[in-house]
C-alpha cells in the first residue's frame, strides 16, 4: 500500500472525522490527515463520488455533487456532517478498516476514542481497528458508572461486529480496566493492553473551568473548532461516572494477564497478573498479537 510522506499529520478528533478518514482511506488507498486536500493528494471526481455515496449509504445524508470541491478536507466536510452524526453516536466507532484479527480499543477516562487514530496508523493500515466510546458523549445517551455494565455492553458490540475470536483488546486508564472485564466475557482474547496515557494523549483533562478547558483543547487541536461548552459538560459527566465505576470495580475471576506498556494510570489488584513492558514496545506487541 502506497502512502504519501507524512510531514504534517493531523489526526481525527471526533467520530465524524474518524469515519470520514476511514472512508477516504478506503477510496484513496492510504491514510490521510484531516487537513489534506482530497484532490491535492490524488483524489479525482470519481473518487469524490464514492465518498458522497458512502455518506448516503452509511449515514443516510444526501450531499450535493460539488460538496467535495467546496469542502475538500476531512475537517471541512466533517463540519457539514456533524449535525447528522446520529448513526455515529453508538459505542462502536470504526477507526481503521483492514483484515485479520481485529483490535478493539476502549476509551480512556474522558470517554473519547479519536485519539487512537494515530496508534492505528502506526500499527499498519492493513489491520482492522475499532474504538469503543463511552455513552453520554453524543446523542441522547447517559453516562454509565459501572464497569461490569459497560463491559457487557461493549462485549455485545464486539460480538456483533466480529462474532468469533481471536480478539485483541486495549485501552488507557479506565479503558484498560473495562477491557479486562470485556475479556472475561469473550472467548479467545490474545492480549489485554494497558496503554500509557501519554502514548495516546489520554491524560485526564482539567475541566474545573469549562470555558478555559475548551479553549485549551482547541489550542492543542484535540477537538474540532466548532465544539461547544455543552460538549465539555458531557465530558465532565462521563469522566465523573468513570471515576465512580473504576473506584467500585472488583475484578472478575480470570487468569488472563494484563500487559502494561509504559506508565499505567491504574492500580491493578494483587490477584491480576501484570506483565510490564516499555512504552516503545507497544506497536510491535500489537502487530504480533494481530497476526
mmCIF file of N, CA and C in Angstrom, residues 199-280:
data_model
loop_
_atom_site.group_PDB
_atom_site.id
_atom_site.type_symbol
_atom_site.label_atom_id
_atom_site.label_comp_id
_atom_site.label_asym_id
_atom_site.label_seq_id
_atom_site.Cartn_x
_atom_site.Cartn_y
_atom_site.Cartn_z
ATOM 1 N N UNK A 199 0.954 7.859 25.544
ATOM 2 C CA UNK A 199 1.111 7.331 24.191
ATOM 3 C C UNK A 199 -0.027 7.753 23.280
ATOM 4 N N UNK A 200 -1.192 8.021 23.863
ATOM 5 C CA UNK A 200 -2.375 8.338 23.064
ATOM 6 C C UNK A 200 -3.005 9.657 23.494
ATOM 7 N N UNK A 201 -2.214 10.532 24.104
ATOM 8 C CA UNK A 201 -2.716 11.841 24.540
ATOM 9 C C UNK A 201 -3.971 11.699 25.385
ATOM 10 N N UNK A 202 -3.938 10.745 26.315
ATOM 11 C CA UNK A 202 -5.137 10.438 27.089
ATOM 12 C C UNK A 202 -5.010 10.860 28.539
ATOM 13 N N UNK A 203 -4.206 11.860 28.814
ATOM 14 C CA UNK A 203 -4.122 12.360 30.176
ATOM 15 C C UNK A 203 -5.459 12.898 30.642
ATOM 16 N N UNK A 204 -5.771 12.750 31.920
ATOM 17 C CA UNK A 204 -7.046 13.222 32.446
ATOM 18 C C UNK A 204 -7.148 14.729 32.275
ATOM 19 N N UNK A 205 -8.161 15.223 31.569
ATOM 20 C CA UNK A 205 -8.245 16.656 31.315
ATOM 21 C C UNK A 205 -8.657 17.426 32.558
ATOM 22 N N UNK A 206 -8.131 18.641 32.680
ATOM 23 C CA UNK A 206 -8.520 19.526 33.771
ATOM 24 C C UNK A 206 -9.696 20.360 33.289
ATOM 25 N N UNK A 207 -10.880 20.069 33.784
ATOM 26 C CA UNK A 207 -12.062 20.778 33.308
ATOM 27 C C UNK A 207 -12.795 21.457 34.453
ATOM 28 N N UNK A 208 -12.030 21.936 35.440
ATOM 29 C CA UNK A 208 -12.642 22.695 36.525
ATOM 30 C C UNK A 208 -13.290 23.963 35.978
ATOM 31 N N UNK A 209 -12.673 24.559 34.972
ATOM 32 C CA UNK A 209 -13.225 25.733 34.290
ATOM 33 C C UNK A 209 -13.540 25.324 32.855
ATOM 34 N N UNK A 210 -14.820 25.032 32.536
ATOM 35 C CA UNK A 210 -15.166 24.513 31.202
ATOM 36 C C UNK A 210 -14.734 25.424 30.058
ATOM 37 N N UNK A 211 -14.922 26.730 30.210
ATOM 38 C CA UNK A 211 -14.549 27.648 29.137
ATOM 39 C C UNK A 211 -13.041 27.610 28.889
ATOM 40 N N UNK A 212 -12.275 27.613 29.977
ATOM 41 C CA UNK A 212 -10.820 27.557 29.847
ATOM 42 C C UNK A 212 -10.380 26.215 29.276
ATOM 43 N N UNK A 213 -11.045 25.148 29.727
ATOM 44 C CA UNK A 213 -10.712 23.820 29.210
ATOM 45 C C UNK A 213 -10.953 23.739 27.713
ATOM 46 N N UNK A 214 -12.101 24.262 27.264
ATOM 47 C CA UNK A 214 -12.431 24.210 25.844
ATOM 48 C C UNK A 214 -11.415 24.999 25.026
ATOM 49 N N UNK A 215 -11.036 26.165 25.515
ATOM 50 C CA UNK A 215 -10.034 26.965 24.805
ATOM 51 C C UNK A 215 -8.708 26.211 24.723
ATOM 52 N N UNK A 216 -8.345 25.537 25.812
ATOM 53 C CA UNK A 216 -7.110 24.766 25.813
ATOM 54 C C UNK A 216 -7.161 23.587 24.868
ATOM 55 N N UNK A 217 -8.292 22.889 24.839
ATOM 56 C CA UNK A 217 -8.433 21.749 23.926
ATOM 57 C C UNK A 217 -8.317 22.198 22.476
ATOM 58 N N UNK A 218 -8.968 23.330 22.158
ATOM 59 C CA UNK A 218 -8.900 23.831 20.782
ATOM 60 C C UNK A 218 -7.479 24.262 20.435
ATOM 61 N N UNK A 219 -6.799 24.894 21.384
ATOM 62 C CA UNK A 219 -5.425 25.328 21.138
ATOM 63 C C UNK A 219 -4.506 24.139 20.877
ATOM 64 N N UNK A 220 -4.788 23.010 21.530
ATOM 65 C CA UNK A 220 -3.981 21.800 21.349
ATOM 66 C C UNK A 220 -4.503 20.928 20.213
ATOM 67 N N UNK A 221 -5.547 21.394 19.534
ATOM 68 C CA UNK A 221 -6.127 20.678 18.391
ATOM 69 C C UNK A 221 -6.669 19.311 18.797
ATOM 70 N N UNK A 222 -7.250 19.235 19.997
ATOM 71 C CA UNK A 222 -7.812 17.979 20.490
ATOM 72 C C UNK A 222 -9.284 17.825 20.135
ATOM 73 N N UNK A 223 -9.954 18.919 19.792
ATOM 74 C CA UNK A 223 -11.372 18.887 19.433
ATOM 75 C C UNK A 223 -11.588 19.778 18.219
ATOM 76 N N UNK A 224 -12.664 19.553 17.452
ATOM 77 C CA UNK A 224 -12.964 20.434 16.321
ATOM 78 C C UNK A 224 -13.227 21.865 16.778
ATOM 79 N N UNK A 225 -13.034 22.806 15.862
ATOM 80 C CA UNK A 225 -13.172 24.221 16.211
ATOM 81 C C UNK A 225 -14.600 24.607 16.559
ATOM 82 N N UNK A 226 -15.593 23.819 16.108
ATOM 83 C CA UNK A 226 -16.984 24.155 16.418
ATOM 84 C C UNK A 226 -17.497 23.444 17.672
ATOM 85 N N UNK A 227 -16.610 22.839 18.452
ATOM 86 C CA UNK A 227 -17.008 22.195 19.708
ATOM 87 C C UNK A 227 -17.545 23.244 20.679
ATOM 88 N N UNK A 228 -18.618 22.895 21.384
ATOM 89 C CA UNK A 228 -19.300 23.843 22.266
ATOM 90 C C UNK A 228 -19.044 23.519 23.737
ATOM 91 N N UNK A 229 -19.307 24.486 24.640
ATOM 92 C CA UNK A 229 -19.194 24.204 26.074
ATOM 93 C C UNK A 229 -20.095 23.060 26.524
ATOM 94 N N UNK A 230 -21.194 22.834 25.804
ATOM 95 C CA UNK A 230 -22.087 21.734 26.175
ATOM 96 C C UNK A 230 -21.367 20.397 26.065
ATOM 97 N N UNK A 231 -20.467 20.271 25.084
ATOM 98 C CA UNK A 231 -19.701 19.033 24.969
ATOM 99 C C UNK A 231 -18.746 18.877 26.142
ATOM 100 N N UNK A 232 -18.159 19.981 26.599
ATOM 101 C CA UNK A 232 -17.289 19.923 27.775
ATOM 102 C C UNK A 232 -18.078 19.409 28.974
ATOM 103 N N UNK A 233 -19.327 19.870 29.108
ATOM 104 C CA UNK A 233 -20.174 19.391 30.205
ATOM 105 C C UNK A 233 -20.428 17.896 30.082
ATOM 106 N N UNK A 234 -20.609 17.420 28.864
ATOM 107 C CA UNK A 234 -20.804 15.981 28.652
ATOM 108 C C UNK A 234 -19.550 15.196 29.057
ATOM 109 N N UNK A 235 -18.392 15.689 28.648
ATOM 110 C CA UNK A 235 -17.141 15.026 29.017
ATOM 111 C C UNK A 235 -16.986 14.995 30.533
ATOM 112 N N UNK A 236 -17.355 16.083 31.191
ATOM 113 C CA UNK A 236 -17.279 16.144 32.653
ATOM 114 C C UNK A 236 -18.123 15.055 33.288
ATOM 115 N N UNK A 237 -19.359 14.910 32.811
ATOM 116 C CA UNK A 237 -20.257 13.894 33.384
ATOM 117 C C UNK A 237 -19.748 12.485 33.102
ATOM 118 N N UNK A 238 -19.223 12.270 31.902
ATOM 119 C CA UNK A 238 -18.676 10.951 31.565
ATOM 120 C C UNK A 238 -17.482 10.631 32.453
ATOM 121 N N UNK A 239 -16.587 11.578 32.608
ATOM 122 C CA UNK A 239 -15.399 11.339 33.426
ATOM 123 C C UNK A 239 -15.787 11.048 34.868
ATOM 124 N N UNK A 240 -16.735 11.804 35.411
ATOM 125 C CA UNK A 240 -17.171 11.574 36.789
ATOM 126 C C UNK A 240 -17.770 10.178 36.944
ATOM 127 N N UNK A 241 -18.558 9.742 35.953
ATOM 128 C CA UNK A 241 -19.154 8.407 36.007
ATOM 129 C C UNK A 241 -18.076 7.329 35.959
ATOM 130 N N UNK A 242 -17.046 7.528 35.144
ATOM 131 C CA UNK A 242 -15.983 6.531 35.035
ATOM 132 C C UNK A 242 -15.131 6.474 36.294
ATOM 133 N N UNK A 243 -14.929 7.610 36.951
ATOM 134 C CA UNK A 243 -14.208 7.607 38.230
ATOM 135 C C UNK A 243 -14.960 6.762 39.246
ATOM 136 N N UNK A 244 -16.281 6.933 39.312
ATOM 137 C CA UNK A 244 -17.107 6.131 40.222
ATOM 138 C C UNK A 244 -17.024 4.657 39.841
ATOM 139 N N UNK A 245 -17.106 4.376 38.543
ATOM 140 C CA UNK A 245 -17.102 2.990 38.067
ATOM 141 C C UNK A 245 -15.809 2.274 38.436
ATOM 142 N N UNK A 246 -14.679 2.910 38.182
ATOM 143 C CA UNK A 246 -13.386 2.268 38.455
ATOM 144 C C UNK A 246 -13.160 2.121 39.954
ATOM 145 N N UNK A 247 -13.593 3.106 40.740
ATOM 146 C CA UNK A 247 -13.419 3.030 42.198
ATOM 147 C C UNK A 247 -14.193 1.861 42.794
ATOM 148 N N UNK A 248 -15.347 1.547 42.215
ATOM 149 C CA UNK A 248 -16.187 0.464 42.740
ATOM 150 C C UNK A 248 -15.862 -0.889 42.122
ATOM 151 N N UNK A 249 -14.978 -0.922 41.149
ATOM 152 C CA UNK A 249 -14.714 -2.150 40.391
ATOM 153 C C UNK A 249 -13.969 -3.187 41.216
ATOM 154 N N UNK A 250 -14.427 -4.416 41.090
ATOM 155 C CA UNK A 250 -13.727 -5.574 41.632
ATOM 156 C C UNK A 250 -13.553 -6.555 40.485
ATOM 157 N N UNK A 251 -12.341 -7.040 40.221
ATOM 158 C CA UNK A 251 -12.104 -7.847 39.025
ATOM 159 C C UNK A 251 -12.847 -9.177 39.047
ATOM 160 N N UNK A 252 -13.351 -9.564 37.887
ATOM 161 C CA UNK A 252 -13.943 -10.888 37.735
ATOM 162 C C UNK A 252 -12.845 -11.938 37.813
ATOM 163 N N UNK A 253 -13.178 -13.143 38.276
ATOM 164 C CA UNK A 253 -12.167 -14.210 38.301
ATOM 165 C C UNK A 253 -11.639 -14.463 36.889
ATOM 166 N N UNK A 254 -10.352 -14.364 36.724
ATOM 167 C CA UNK A 254 -9.766 -14.538 35.399
ATOM 168 C C UNK A 254 -8.286 -14.826 35.538
ATOM 169 N N UNK A 255 -7.791 -15.661 34.637
ATOM 170 C CA UNK A 255 -6.350 -15.933 34.595
ATOM 171 C C UNK A 255 -5.672 -15.115 33.501
ATOM 172 N N UNK A 256 -6.458 -14.284 32.814
ATOM 173 C CA UNK A 256 -5.895 -13.501 31.718
ATOM 174 C C UNK A 256 -4.941 -12.443 32.258
ATOM 175 N N UNK A 257 -3.721 -12.386 31.741
ATOM 176 C CA UNK A 257 -2.780 -11.353 32.194
ATOM 177 C C UNK A 257 -3.075 -10.014 31.525
ATOM 178 N N UNK A 258 -2.631 -8.953 32.155
ATOM 179 C CA UNK A 258 -2.705 -7.614 31.579
ATOM 180 C C UNK A 258 -1.291 -7.181 31.215
ATOM 181 N N UNK A 259 -1.099 -6.759 29.984
ATOM 182 C CA UNK A 259 0.205 -6.283 29.535
ATOM 183 C C UNK A 259 0.226 -4.762 29.598
ATOM 184 N N UNK A 260 1.060 -4.227 30.475
ATOM 185 C CA UNK A 260 1.159 -2.784 30.686
ATOM 186 C C UNK A 260 2.314 -2.235 29.856
ATOM 187 N N UNK A 261 2.026 -1.227 29.053
ATOM 188 C CA UNK A 261 3.045 -0.610 28.208
ATOM 189 C C UNK A 261 3.308 0.804 28.705
ATOM 190 N N UNK A 262 4.499 1.016 29.265
ATOM 191 C CA UNK A 262 4.838 2.312 29.822
ATOM 192 C C UNK A 262 4.253 2.488 31.207
ATOM 193 N N UNK A 263 3.914 3.711 31.544
ATOM 194 C CA UNK A 263 3.335 4.020 32.850
ATOM 195 C C UNK A 263 1.824 3.840 32.790
ATOM 196 N N UNK A 264 1.267 3.138 33.758
ATOM 197 C CA UNK A 264 -0.170 2.923 33.781
ATOM 198 C C UNK A 264 -0.844 3.903 34.726
ATOM 199 N N UNK A 265 -2.078 4.267 34.387
ATOM 200 C CA UNK A 265 -2.880 5.114 35.266
ATOM 201 C C UNK A 265 -3.639 4.275 36.283
ATOM 202 N N UNK A 266 -3.503 2.949 36.189
ATOM 203 C CA UNK A 266 -4.300 2.048 37.025
ATOM 204 C C UNK A 266 -3.466 1.410 38.131
ATOM 205 N N UNK A 267 -4.144 1.079 39.225
ATOM 206 C CA UNK A 267 -3.564 0.270 40.294
ATOM 207 C C UNK A 267 -4.225 -1.097 40.220
ATOM 208 N N UNK A 268 -3.524 -2.067 39.652
ATOM 209 C CA UNK A 268 -4.122 -3.381 39.441
ATOM 210 C C UNK A 268 -4.103 -4.183 40.737
ATOM 211 N N UNK A 269 -5.219 -4.850 41.070
ATOM 212 C CA UNK A 269 -5.257 -5.672 42.290
ATOM 213 C C UNK A 269 -4.218 -6.791 42.242
ATOM 214 N N UNK A 270 -3.865 -7.308 43.411
ATOM 215 C CA UNK A 270 -2.832 -8.343 43.501
ATOM 216 C C UNK A 270 -3.223 -9.623 42.776
ATOM 217 N N UNK A 271 -4.534 -9.884 42.645
ATOM 218 C CA UNK A 271 -4.947 -11.129 42.002
ATOM 219 C C UNK A 271 -5.019 -11.016 40.475
ATOM 220 N N UNK A 272 -4.579 -9.901 39.922
ATOM 221 C CA UNK A 272 -4.479 -9.750 38.471
ATOM 222 C C UNK A 272 -3.005 -9.832 38.082
ATOM 223 N N UNK A 273 -2.686 -10.730 37.162
ATOM 224 C CA UNK A 273 -1.305 -10.880 36.697
ATOM 225 C C UNK A 273 -0.957 -9.741 35.746
ATOM 226 N N UNK A 274 0.089 -9.001 36.082
ATOM 227 C CA UNK A 274 0.506 -7.854 35.279
ATOM 228 C C UNK A 274 1.898 -8.107 34.709
ATOM 229 N N UNK A 275 2.038 -7.918 33.410
ATOM 230 C CA UNK A 275 3.334 -8.031 32.745
ATOM 231 C C UNK A 275 3.707 -6.647 32.210
ATOM 232 N N UNK A 276 4.880 -6.171 32.572
ATOM 233 C CA UNK A 276 5.262 -4.798 32.243
ATOM 234 C C UNK A 276 6.238 -4.754 31.059
ATOM 235 N N UNK A 277 6.012 -3.765 30.209
ATOM 236 C CA UNK A 277 6.828 -3.592 29.008
ATOM 237 C C UNK A 277 7.184 -2.115 28.849
ATOM 238 N N UNK A 278 8.169 -1.844 28.036
ATOM 239 C CA UNK A 278 8.481 -0.462 27.693
ATOM 240 C C UNK A 278 7.387 0.109 26.793
ATOM 241 N N UNK A 279 7.142 1.390 26.916
ATOM 242 C CA UNK A 279 6.156 2.030 26.048
ATOM 243 C C UNK A 279 6.528 1.851 24.581
ATOM 244 N N UNK A 280 7.823 1.859 24.295
ATOM 245 C CA UNK A 280 8.287 1.737 22.914
ATOM 246 C C UNK A 280 7.969 0.382 22.300
#
